[in-house]
């Protein structure tokens, strides 16, 4: 089951452990509307920054960015697994341009790839967001330097057992923590979104995918979160996805099931 949830009465069923309607609406609106130029710069890889921004609203009850330039600067500063990013450590030394920072090149999968080759790949729009461990590490560094997120910590958790993963997800949701799972929307199409609640009675989860609020079965979530090799298909894309996940695992932790938990450092487990 999957459908867009917009009205409060669609969330009126009993048994849900979830964020309030106010925070759900706030999170849906947390990412400012982008211009065509900004959308072009972020298209195809920026689900990680998007999910992080919405999670901060779910956990804290406030918006992280008030303008599309602020958000775009943040998103472009998140390192990629492949493609160019923008290094914020040079912001103060730069003259102001569209976003106000320096363009830099990230080393492909942590290897010493020549800059010319990286430029070649980026020119063909071969872009990939950061693996979950890298994204969590970057956001912890960002939080240390940014007053608006200073009270938050980003914790990567990976396992090869979905039952263990589901137990951790429900425990964090019960505390009011943010949950950012990594899912596979297709061969070589990895994607970050948010889990905003769960219902043990109906065995459903409430998912925020960009600004769409959806209901999924727990079984559907398990299937999409699985990053291993599904041998029943034997398709080229399946082999390619498995090879890519193996490559990523050489340089960063990627298990069968992966998630980033976002919580307040002084969290005592109460619902917010």
Tab-separated table of N, CA and C in Angstrom, residues 1-109:
chain	number	residue	atom	x	y	z
A	1	UNK	N	0.849	-1.198	0.000
A	1	UNK	CA	0.000	0.000	0.000
A	1	UNK	C	0.882	1.245	0.000
A	2	UNK	N	0.604	2.154	-0.894
A	2	UNK	CA	1.371	3.395	-0.958
A	2	UNK	C	0.459	4.494	-1.481
A	3	UNK	N	0.312	5.559	-0.730
A	3	UNK	CA	-0.473	6.675	-1.229
A	3	UNK	C	-0.059	7.951	-0.522
A	4	UNK	N	-0.389	9.049	-1.147
A	4	UNK	CA	-0.046	10.353	-0.613
A	4	UNK	C	-1.009	10.718	0.509
A	5	UNK	N	-0.470	11.181	1.627
A	5	UNK	CA	-1.288	11.546	2.780
A	5	UNK	C	-1.236	13.060	2.945
A	6	UNK	N	-2.357	13.697	2.802
A	6	UNK	CA	-2.414	15.149	2.928
A	6	UNK	C	-3.378	15.617	4.012
A	7	UNK	N	-4.459	14.858	4.241
A	7	UNK	CA	-5.473	15.265	5.203
A	7	UNK	C	-5.231	14.593	6.554
A	8	UNK	N	-5.573	15.300	7.630
A	8	UNK	CA	-5.371	14.763	8.966
A	8	UNK	C	-6.194	13.508	9.203
A	9	UNK	N	-7.374	13.410	8.579
A	9	UNK	CA	-8.208	12.245	8.836
A	9	UNK	C	-7.581	10.964	8.279
A	10	UNK	N	-6.630	11.095	7.357
A	10	UNK	CA	-5.950	9.913	6.856
A	10	UNK	C	-4.895	9.403	7.843
A	11	UNK	N	-4.640	10.181	8.877
A	11	UNK	CA	-3.705	9.783	9.919
A	11	UNK	C	-4.419	9.572	11.252
A	12	UNK	N	-5.729	9.412	11.207
A	12	UNK	CA	-6.530	9.336	12.426
A	12	UNK	C	-6.654	7.930	12.980
A	13	UNK	N	-6.151	6.924	12.268
A	13	UNK	CA	-6.278	5.563	12.764
A	13	UNK	C	-5.536	5.396	14.077
A	14	UNK	N	-6.006	4.488	14.916
A	14	UNK	CA	-5.354	4.231	16.180
A	14	UNK	C	-4.122	3.368	15.961
A	15	UNK	N	-3.247	3.376	16.950
A	15	UNK	CA	-2.086	2.512	16.926
A	15	UNK	C	-0.817	3.134	16.391
A	16	UNK	N	-0.885	4.368	15.890
A	16	UNK	CA	0.293	4.997	15.312
A	16	UNK	C	1.196	5.573	16.398
A	17	UNK	N	2.476	5.339	16.271
A	17	UNK	CA	3.502	6.016	17.060
A	17	UNK	C	4.271	6.873	16.065
A	18	UNK	N	4.019	8.182	16.103
A	18	UNK	CA	4.534	9.034	15.032
A	18	UNK	C	4.724	10.449	15.527
A	19	UNK	N	5.302	11.267	14.682
A	19	UNK	CA	5.425	12.684	14.985
A	19	UNK	C	4.069	13.361	14.822
A	20	UNK	N	3.904	14.502	15.460
A	20	UNK	CA	2.633	15.229	15.409
A	20	UNK	C	2.357	15.747	14.002
A	21	UNK	N	1.076	16.028	13.732
A	21	UNK	CA	0.702	16.591	12.441
A	21	UNK	C	1.453	17.906	12.173
A	22	UNK	N	1.635	18.707	13.217
A	22	UNK	CA	2.332	19.988	13.056
A	22	UNK	C	3.749	19.779	12.561
A	23	UNK	N	4.436	18.789	13.127
A	23	UNK	CA	5.819	18.552	12.711
A	23	UNK	C	5.889	17.874	11.344
A	24	UNK	N	4.900	17.058	11.046
A	24	UNK	CA	4.862	16.451	9.716
A	24	UNK	C	4.706	17.517	8.641
A	25	UNK	N	3.793	18.453	8.861
A	25	UNK	CA	3.574	19.537	7.897
A	25	UNK	C	4.814	20.416	7.797
A	26	UNK	N	5.422	20.724	8.949
A	26	UNK	CA	6.642	21.530	8.955
A	26	UNK	C	7.745	20.852	8.166
A	27	UNK	N	7.882	19.543	8.341
A	27	UNK	CA	8.932	18.812	7.636
A	27	UNK	C	8.662	18.750	6.135
A	28	UNK	N	7.381	18.639	5.749
A	28	UNK	CA	7.055	18.646	4.325
A	28	UNK	C	7.467	19.959	3.668
A	29	UNK	N	7.454	21.048	4.438
A	29	UNK	CA	7.772	22.374	3.912
A	29	UNK	C	9.189	22.810	4.261
A	30	UNK	N	9.999	21.921	4.805
A	30	UNK	CA	11.309	22.308	5.331
A	30	UNK	C	12.298	22.691	4.243
A	31	UNK	N	12.161	22.092	3.058
A	31	UNK	CA	13.067	22.406	1.958
A	31	UNK	C	12.438	23.498	1.102
A	32	UNK	N	13.063	24.679	1.014
A	32	UNK	CA	12.480	25.776	0.231
A	32	UNK	C	12.354	25.415	-1.247
A	33	UNK	N	11.409	26.044	-1.926
A	33	UNK	CA	11.229	25.828	-3.362
A	33	UNK	C	12.475	26.290	-4.105
A	34	UNK	N	12.936	25.469	-5.048
A	34	UNK	CA	14.168	25.749	-5.771
A	34	UNK	C	13.895	26.414	-7.109
A	35	UNK	N	14.837	27.207	-7.561
A	35	UNK	CA	14.783	27.755	-8.910
A	35	UNK	C	15.202	26.656	-9.891
A	36	UNK	N	14.905	26.809	-11.187
A	36	UNK	CA	15.350	25.798	-12.165
A	36	UNK	C	16.851	25.560	-12.140
A	37	UNK	N	17.650	26.619	-11.955
A	37	UNK	CA	19.100	26.474	-11.895
A	37	UNK	C	19.514	25.663	-10.668
A	38	UNK	N	18.922	25.966	-9.527
A	38	UNK	CA	19.248	25.225	-8.308
A	38	UNK	C	18.828	23.768	-8.435
A	39	UNK	N	17.663	23.539	-9.011
A	39	UNK	CA	17.200	22.160	-9.194
A	39	UNK	C	18.157	21.385	-10.089
A	40	UNK	N	18.652	22.016	-11.129
A	40	UNK	CA	19.601	21.347	-12.025
A	40	UNK	C	20.860	20.955	-11.268
A	41	UNK	N	21.343	21.845	-10.393
A	41	UNK	CA	22.560	21.566	-9.644
A	41	UNK	C	22.384	20.417	-8.652
A	42	UNK	N	21.151	20.213	-8.161
A	42	UNK	CA	20.915	19.223	-7.108
A	42	UNK	C	20.254	17.947	-7.610
A	43	UNK	N	19.739	17.964	-8.827
A	43	UNK	CA	18.952	16.829	-9.314
A	43	UNK	C	19.795	15.568	-9.406
A	44	UNK	N	19.204	14.458	-8.975
A	44	UNK	CA	19.797	13.159	-9.190
A	44	UNK	C	20.658	12.613	-8.070
A	45	UNK	N	20.995	13.462	-7.057
A	45	UNK	CA	21.884	12.962	-6.010
A	45	UNK	C	21.597	13.555	-4.624
A	46	UNK	N	20.739	14.567	-4.512
A	46	UNK	CA	20.629	15.366	-3.288
A	46	UNK	C	19.572	14.864	-2.305
A	47	UNK	N	19.157	13.600	-2.422
A	47	UNK	CA	18.164	13.081	-1.479
A	47	UNK	C	18.707	13.066	-0.049
A	48	UNK	N	20.035	12.902	0.116
A	48	UNK	CA	20.619	12.914	1.454
A	48	UNK	C	20.445	14.249	2.157
A	49	UNK	N	20.906	15.358	1.565
A	49	UNK	CA	20.663	16.670	2.177
A	49	UNK	C	19.184	16.965	2.386
A	50	UNK	N	18.342	16.529	1.449
A	50	UNK	CA	16.901	16.737	1.576
A	50	UNK	C	16.367	16.006	2.800
A	51	UNK	N	16.716	14.719	2.949
A	51	UNK	CA	16.226	13.931	4.077
A	51	UNK	C	16.738	14.476	5.405
A	52	UNK	N	17.996	14.922	5.433
A	52	UNK	CA	18.558	15.496	6.649
A	52	UNK	C	17.792	16.749	7.053
A	53	UNK	N	17.517	17.624	6.091
A	53	UNK	CA	16.820	18.870	6.374
A	53	UNK	C	15.429	18.610	6.943
A	54	UNK	N	14.712	17.659	6.367
A	54	UNK	CA	13.365	17.351	6.851
A	54	UNK	C	13.415	16.680	8.224
A	55	UNK	N	14.429	15.855	8.462
A	55	UNK	CA	14.549	15.202	9.754
A	55	UNK	C	14.805	16.201	10.868
A	56	UNK	N	15.618	17.211	10.603
A	56	UNK	CA	15.875	18.236	11.609
A	56	UNK	C	14.575	18.908	12.024
A	57	UNK	N	13.681	19.151	11.077
A	57	UNK	CA	12.381	19.752	11.412
A	57	UNK	C	11.528	18.798	12.245
A	58	UNK	N	11.570	17.507	11.910
A	58	UNK	CA	10.806	16.533	12.688
A	58	UNK	C	11.297	16.483	14.132
A	59	UNK	N	12.609	16.505	14.316
A	59	UNK	CA	13.182	16.316	15.650
A	59	UNK	C	13.137	17.585	16.488
A	60	UNK	N	13.384	18.751	15.858
A	60	UNK	CA	13.500	19.998	16.623
A	60	UNK	C	12.259	20.870	16.577
A	61	UNK	N	11.405	20.684	15.560
A	61	UNK	CA	10.222	21.529	15.432
A	61	UNK	C	10.503	22.878	14.819
A	62	UNK	N	11.623	23.015	14.119
A	62	UNK	CA	11.924	24.289	13.458
A	62	UNK	C	12.560	24.020	12.101
A	63	UNK	N	12.514	25.018	11.246
A	63	UNK	CA	13.110	24.910	9.918
A	63	UNK	C	14.585	25.252	9.991
A	64	UNK	N	15.385	24.495	9.264
A	64	UNK	CA	16.825	24.712	9.251
A	64	UNK	C	17.213	25.832	8.296
A	65	UNK	N	16.466	25.966	7.189
A	65	UNK	CA	16.787	26.974	6.184
A	65	UNK	C	15.533	27.779	5.843
A	66	UNK	N	15.721	29.079	5.631
A	66	UNK	CA	14.601	29.957	5.307
A	66	UNK	C	14.616	30.430	3.860
A	67	UNK	N	15.689	30.150	3.130
A	67	UNK	CA	15.746	30.568	1.726
A	67	UNK	C	16.336	29.436	0.894
A	68	UNK	N	16.018	29.456	-0.404
A	68	UNK	CA	16.536	28.403	-1.270
A	68	UNK	C	18.047	28.521	-1.481
A	69	UNK	N	18.616	29.724	-1.368
A	69	UNK	CA	20.064	29.872	-1.480
A	69	UNK	C	20.754	29.228	-0.287
A	70	UNK	N	20.225	29.451	0.919
A	70	UNK	CA	20.799	28.815	2.107
A	70	UNK	C	20.781	27.300	1.970
A	71	UNK	N	19.637	26.767	1.542
A	71	UNK	CA	19.532	25.317	1.416
A	71	UNK	C	20.472	24.785	0.329
A	72	UNK	N	20.547	25.464	-0.803
A	72	UNK	CA	21.387	24.999	-1.897
A	72	UNK	C	22.853	25.034	-1.507
A	73	UNK	N	23.275	26.067	-0.795
A	73	UNK	CA	24.655	26.130	-0.295
A	73	UNK	C	24.954	24.924	0.588
A	74	UNK	N	24.018	24.608	1.473
A	74	UNK	CA	24.203	23.448	2.353
A	74	UNK	C	24.285	22.157	1.546
A	75	UNK	N	23.326	21.959	0.646
A	75	UNK	CA	23.262	20.699	-0.105
A	75	UNK	C	24.503	20.496	-0.960
A	76	UNK	N	24.958	21.550	-1.625
A	76	UNK	CA	26.132	21.428	-2.485
A	76	UNK	C	27.416	21.227	-1.688
A	77	UNK	N	27.379	21.525	-0.397
A	77	UNK	CA	28.548	21.326	0.447
A	77	UNK	C	28.676	19.935	1.012
A	78	UNK	N	27.642	19.102	0.842
A	78	UNK	CA	27.713	17.721	1.328
A	78	UNK	C	28.554	16.908	0.348
A	79	UNK	N	29.633	16.268	0.803
A	79	UNK	CA	30.489	15.502	-0.121
A	79	UNK	C	29.714	14.411	-0.849
A	80	UNK	N	30.140	14.113	-2.058
A	80	UNK	CA	29.521	13.065	-2.872
A	80	UNK	C	30.434	11.845	-2.943
A	81	UNK	N	29.839	10.709	-3.278
A	81	UNK	CA	30.638	9.559	-3.616
A	81	UNK	C	31.253	9.715	-4.990
A	82	UNK	N	30.579	10.486	-5.854
A	82	UNK	CA	31.051	10.711	-7.215
A	82	UNK	C	30.514	12.054	-7.691
A	83	UNK	N	31.389	12.878	-8.272
A	83	UNK	CA	30.967	14.176	-8.766
A	83	UNK	C	31.562	15.307	-7.950
A	84	UNK	N	31.327	16.536	-8.368
A	84	UNK	CA	31.902	17.697	-7.698
A	84	UNK	C	31.063	18.086	-6.489
A	85	UNK	N	31.712	18.716	-5.516
A	85	UNK	CA	30.992	19.322	-4.409
A	85	UNK	C	31.648	20.661	-4.112
A	86	UNK	N	31.208	21.355	-3.090
A	86	UNK	CA	31.702	22.682	-2.781
A	86	UNK	C	32.247	22.703	-1.359
A	87	UNK	N	33.472	23.166	-1.210
A	87	UNK	CA	34.174	23.099	0.063
A	87	UNK	C	33.922	24.379	0.862
A	88	UNK	N	33.183	24.264	1.972
A	88	UNK	CA	32.792	25.444	2.747
A	88	UNK	C	33.954	26.055	3.533
A	89	UNK	N	35.067	25.349	3.670
A	89	UNK	CA	36.149	25.915	4.475
A	89	UNK	C	36.769	27.142	3.813
A	90	UNK	N	36.463	27.353	2.512
A	90	UNK	CA	37.006	28.509	1.808
A	90	UNK	C	35.977	29.633	1.651
A	91	UNK	N	34.835	29.506	2.286
A	91	UNK	CA	33.775	30.496	2.091
A	91	UNK	C	34.233	31.925	2.347
A	92	UNK	N	34.925	32.140	3.462
A	92	UNK	CA	35.286	33.506	3.857
A	92	UNK	C	36.259	34.155	2.881
A	93	UNK	N	37.024	33.347	2.156
A	93	UNK	CA	38.025	33.889	1.241
A	93	UNK	C	37.481	34.117	-0.159
A	94	UNK	N	36.246	33.728	-0.389
A	94	UNK	CA	35.689	33.794	-1.733
A	94	UNK	C	34.877	35.062	-1.935
A	95	UNK	N	34.961	35.604	-3.151
A	95	UNK	CA	34.035	36.669	-3.511
A	95	UNK	C	32.663	36.044	-3.757
A	96	UNK	N	31.606	36.780	-3.478
A	96	UNK	CA	30.267	36.222	-3.548
A	96	UNK	C	29.873	35.930	-5.001
A	97	UNK	N	29.391	34.690	-5.222
A	97	UNK	CA	28.811	34.361	-6.520
A	97	UNK	C	27.408	33.802	-6.283
A	98	UNK	N	26.909	32.943	-7.155
A	98	UNK	CA	25.535	32.468	-7.018
A	98	UNK	C	25.282	31.869	-5.640
A	99	UNK	N	26.207	31.035	-5.184
A	99	UNK	CA	26.038	30.402	-3.885
A	99	UNK	C	27.105	30.826	-2.885
A	100	UNK	N	28.161	31.477	-3.350
A	100	UNK	CA	29.146	32.025	-2.447
A	100	UNK	C	30.173	31.054	-1.923
A	101	UNK	N	30.605	30.083	-2.687
A	101	UNK	CA	31.659	29.202	-2.209
A	101	UNK	C	32.465	28.591	-3.355
A	102	UNK	N	33.516	27.886	-2.968
A	102	UNK	CA	34.487	27.359	-3.919
A	102	UNK	C	34.110	25.957	-4.368
A	103	UNK	N	34.270	25.722	-5.663
A	103	UNK	CA	34.024	24.399	-6.211
A	103	UNK	C	35.256	23.526	-6.002
A	104	UNK	N	35.034	22.281	-5.580
A	104	UNK	CA	36.137	21.358	-5.336
A	104	UNK	C	35.786	20.000	-5.908
A	105	UNK	N	36.766	19.126	-5.962
A	105	UNK	CA	36.545	17.797	-6.519
A	105	UNK	C	36.809	16.741	-5.458
A	106	UNK	N	35.821	15.862	-5.279
A	106	UNK	CA	35.963	14.809	-4.287
A	106	UNK	C	36.627	13.598	-4.928
A	107	UNK	N	37.498	12.926	-4.213
A	107	UNK	CA	38.211	11.778	-4.755
A	107	UNK	C	37.266	10.603	-4.918
A	108	UNK	N	37.208	10.071	-6.106
A	108	UNK	CA	36.296	8.986	-6.435
A	108	UNK	C	36.546	7.783	-5.539
A	109	UNK	N	35.504	7.476	-4.708
A	109	UNK	CA	35.587	6.326	-3.786
A	109	UNK	C	36.867	6.357	-2.948
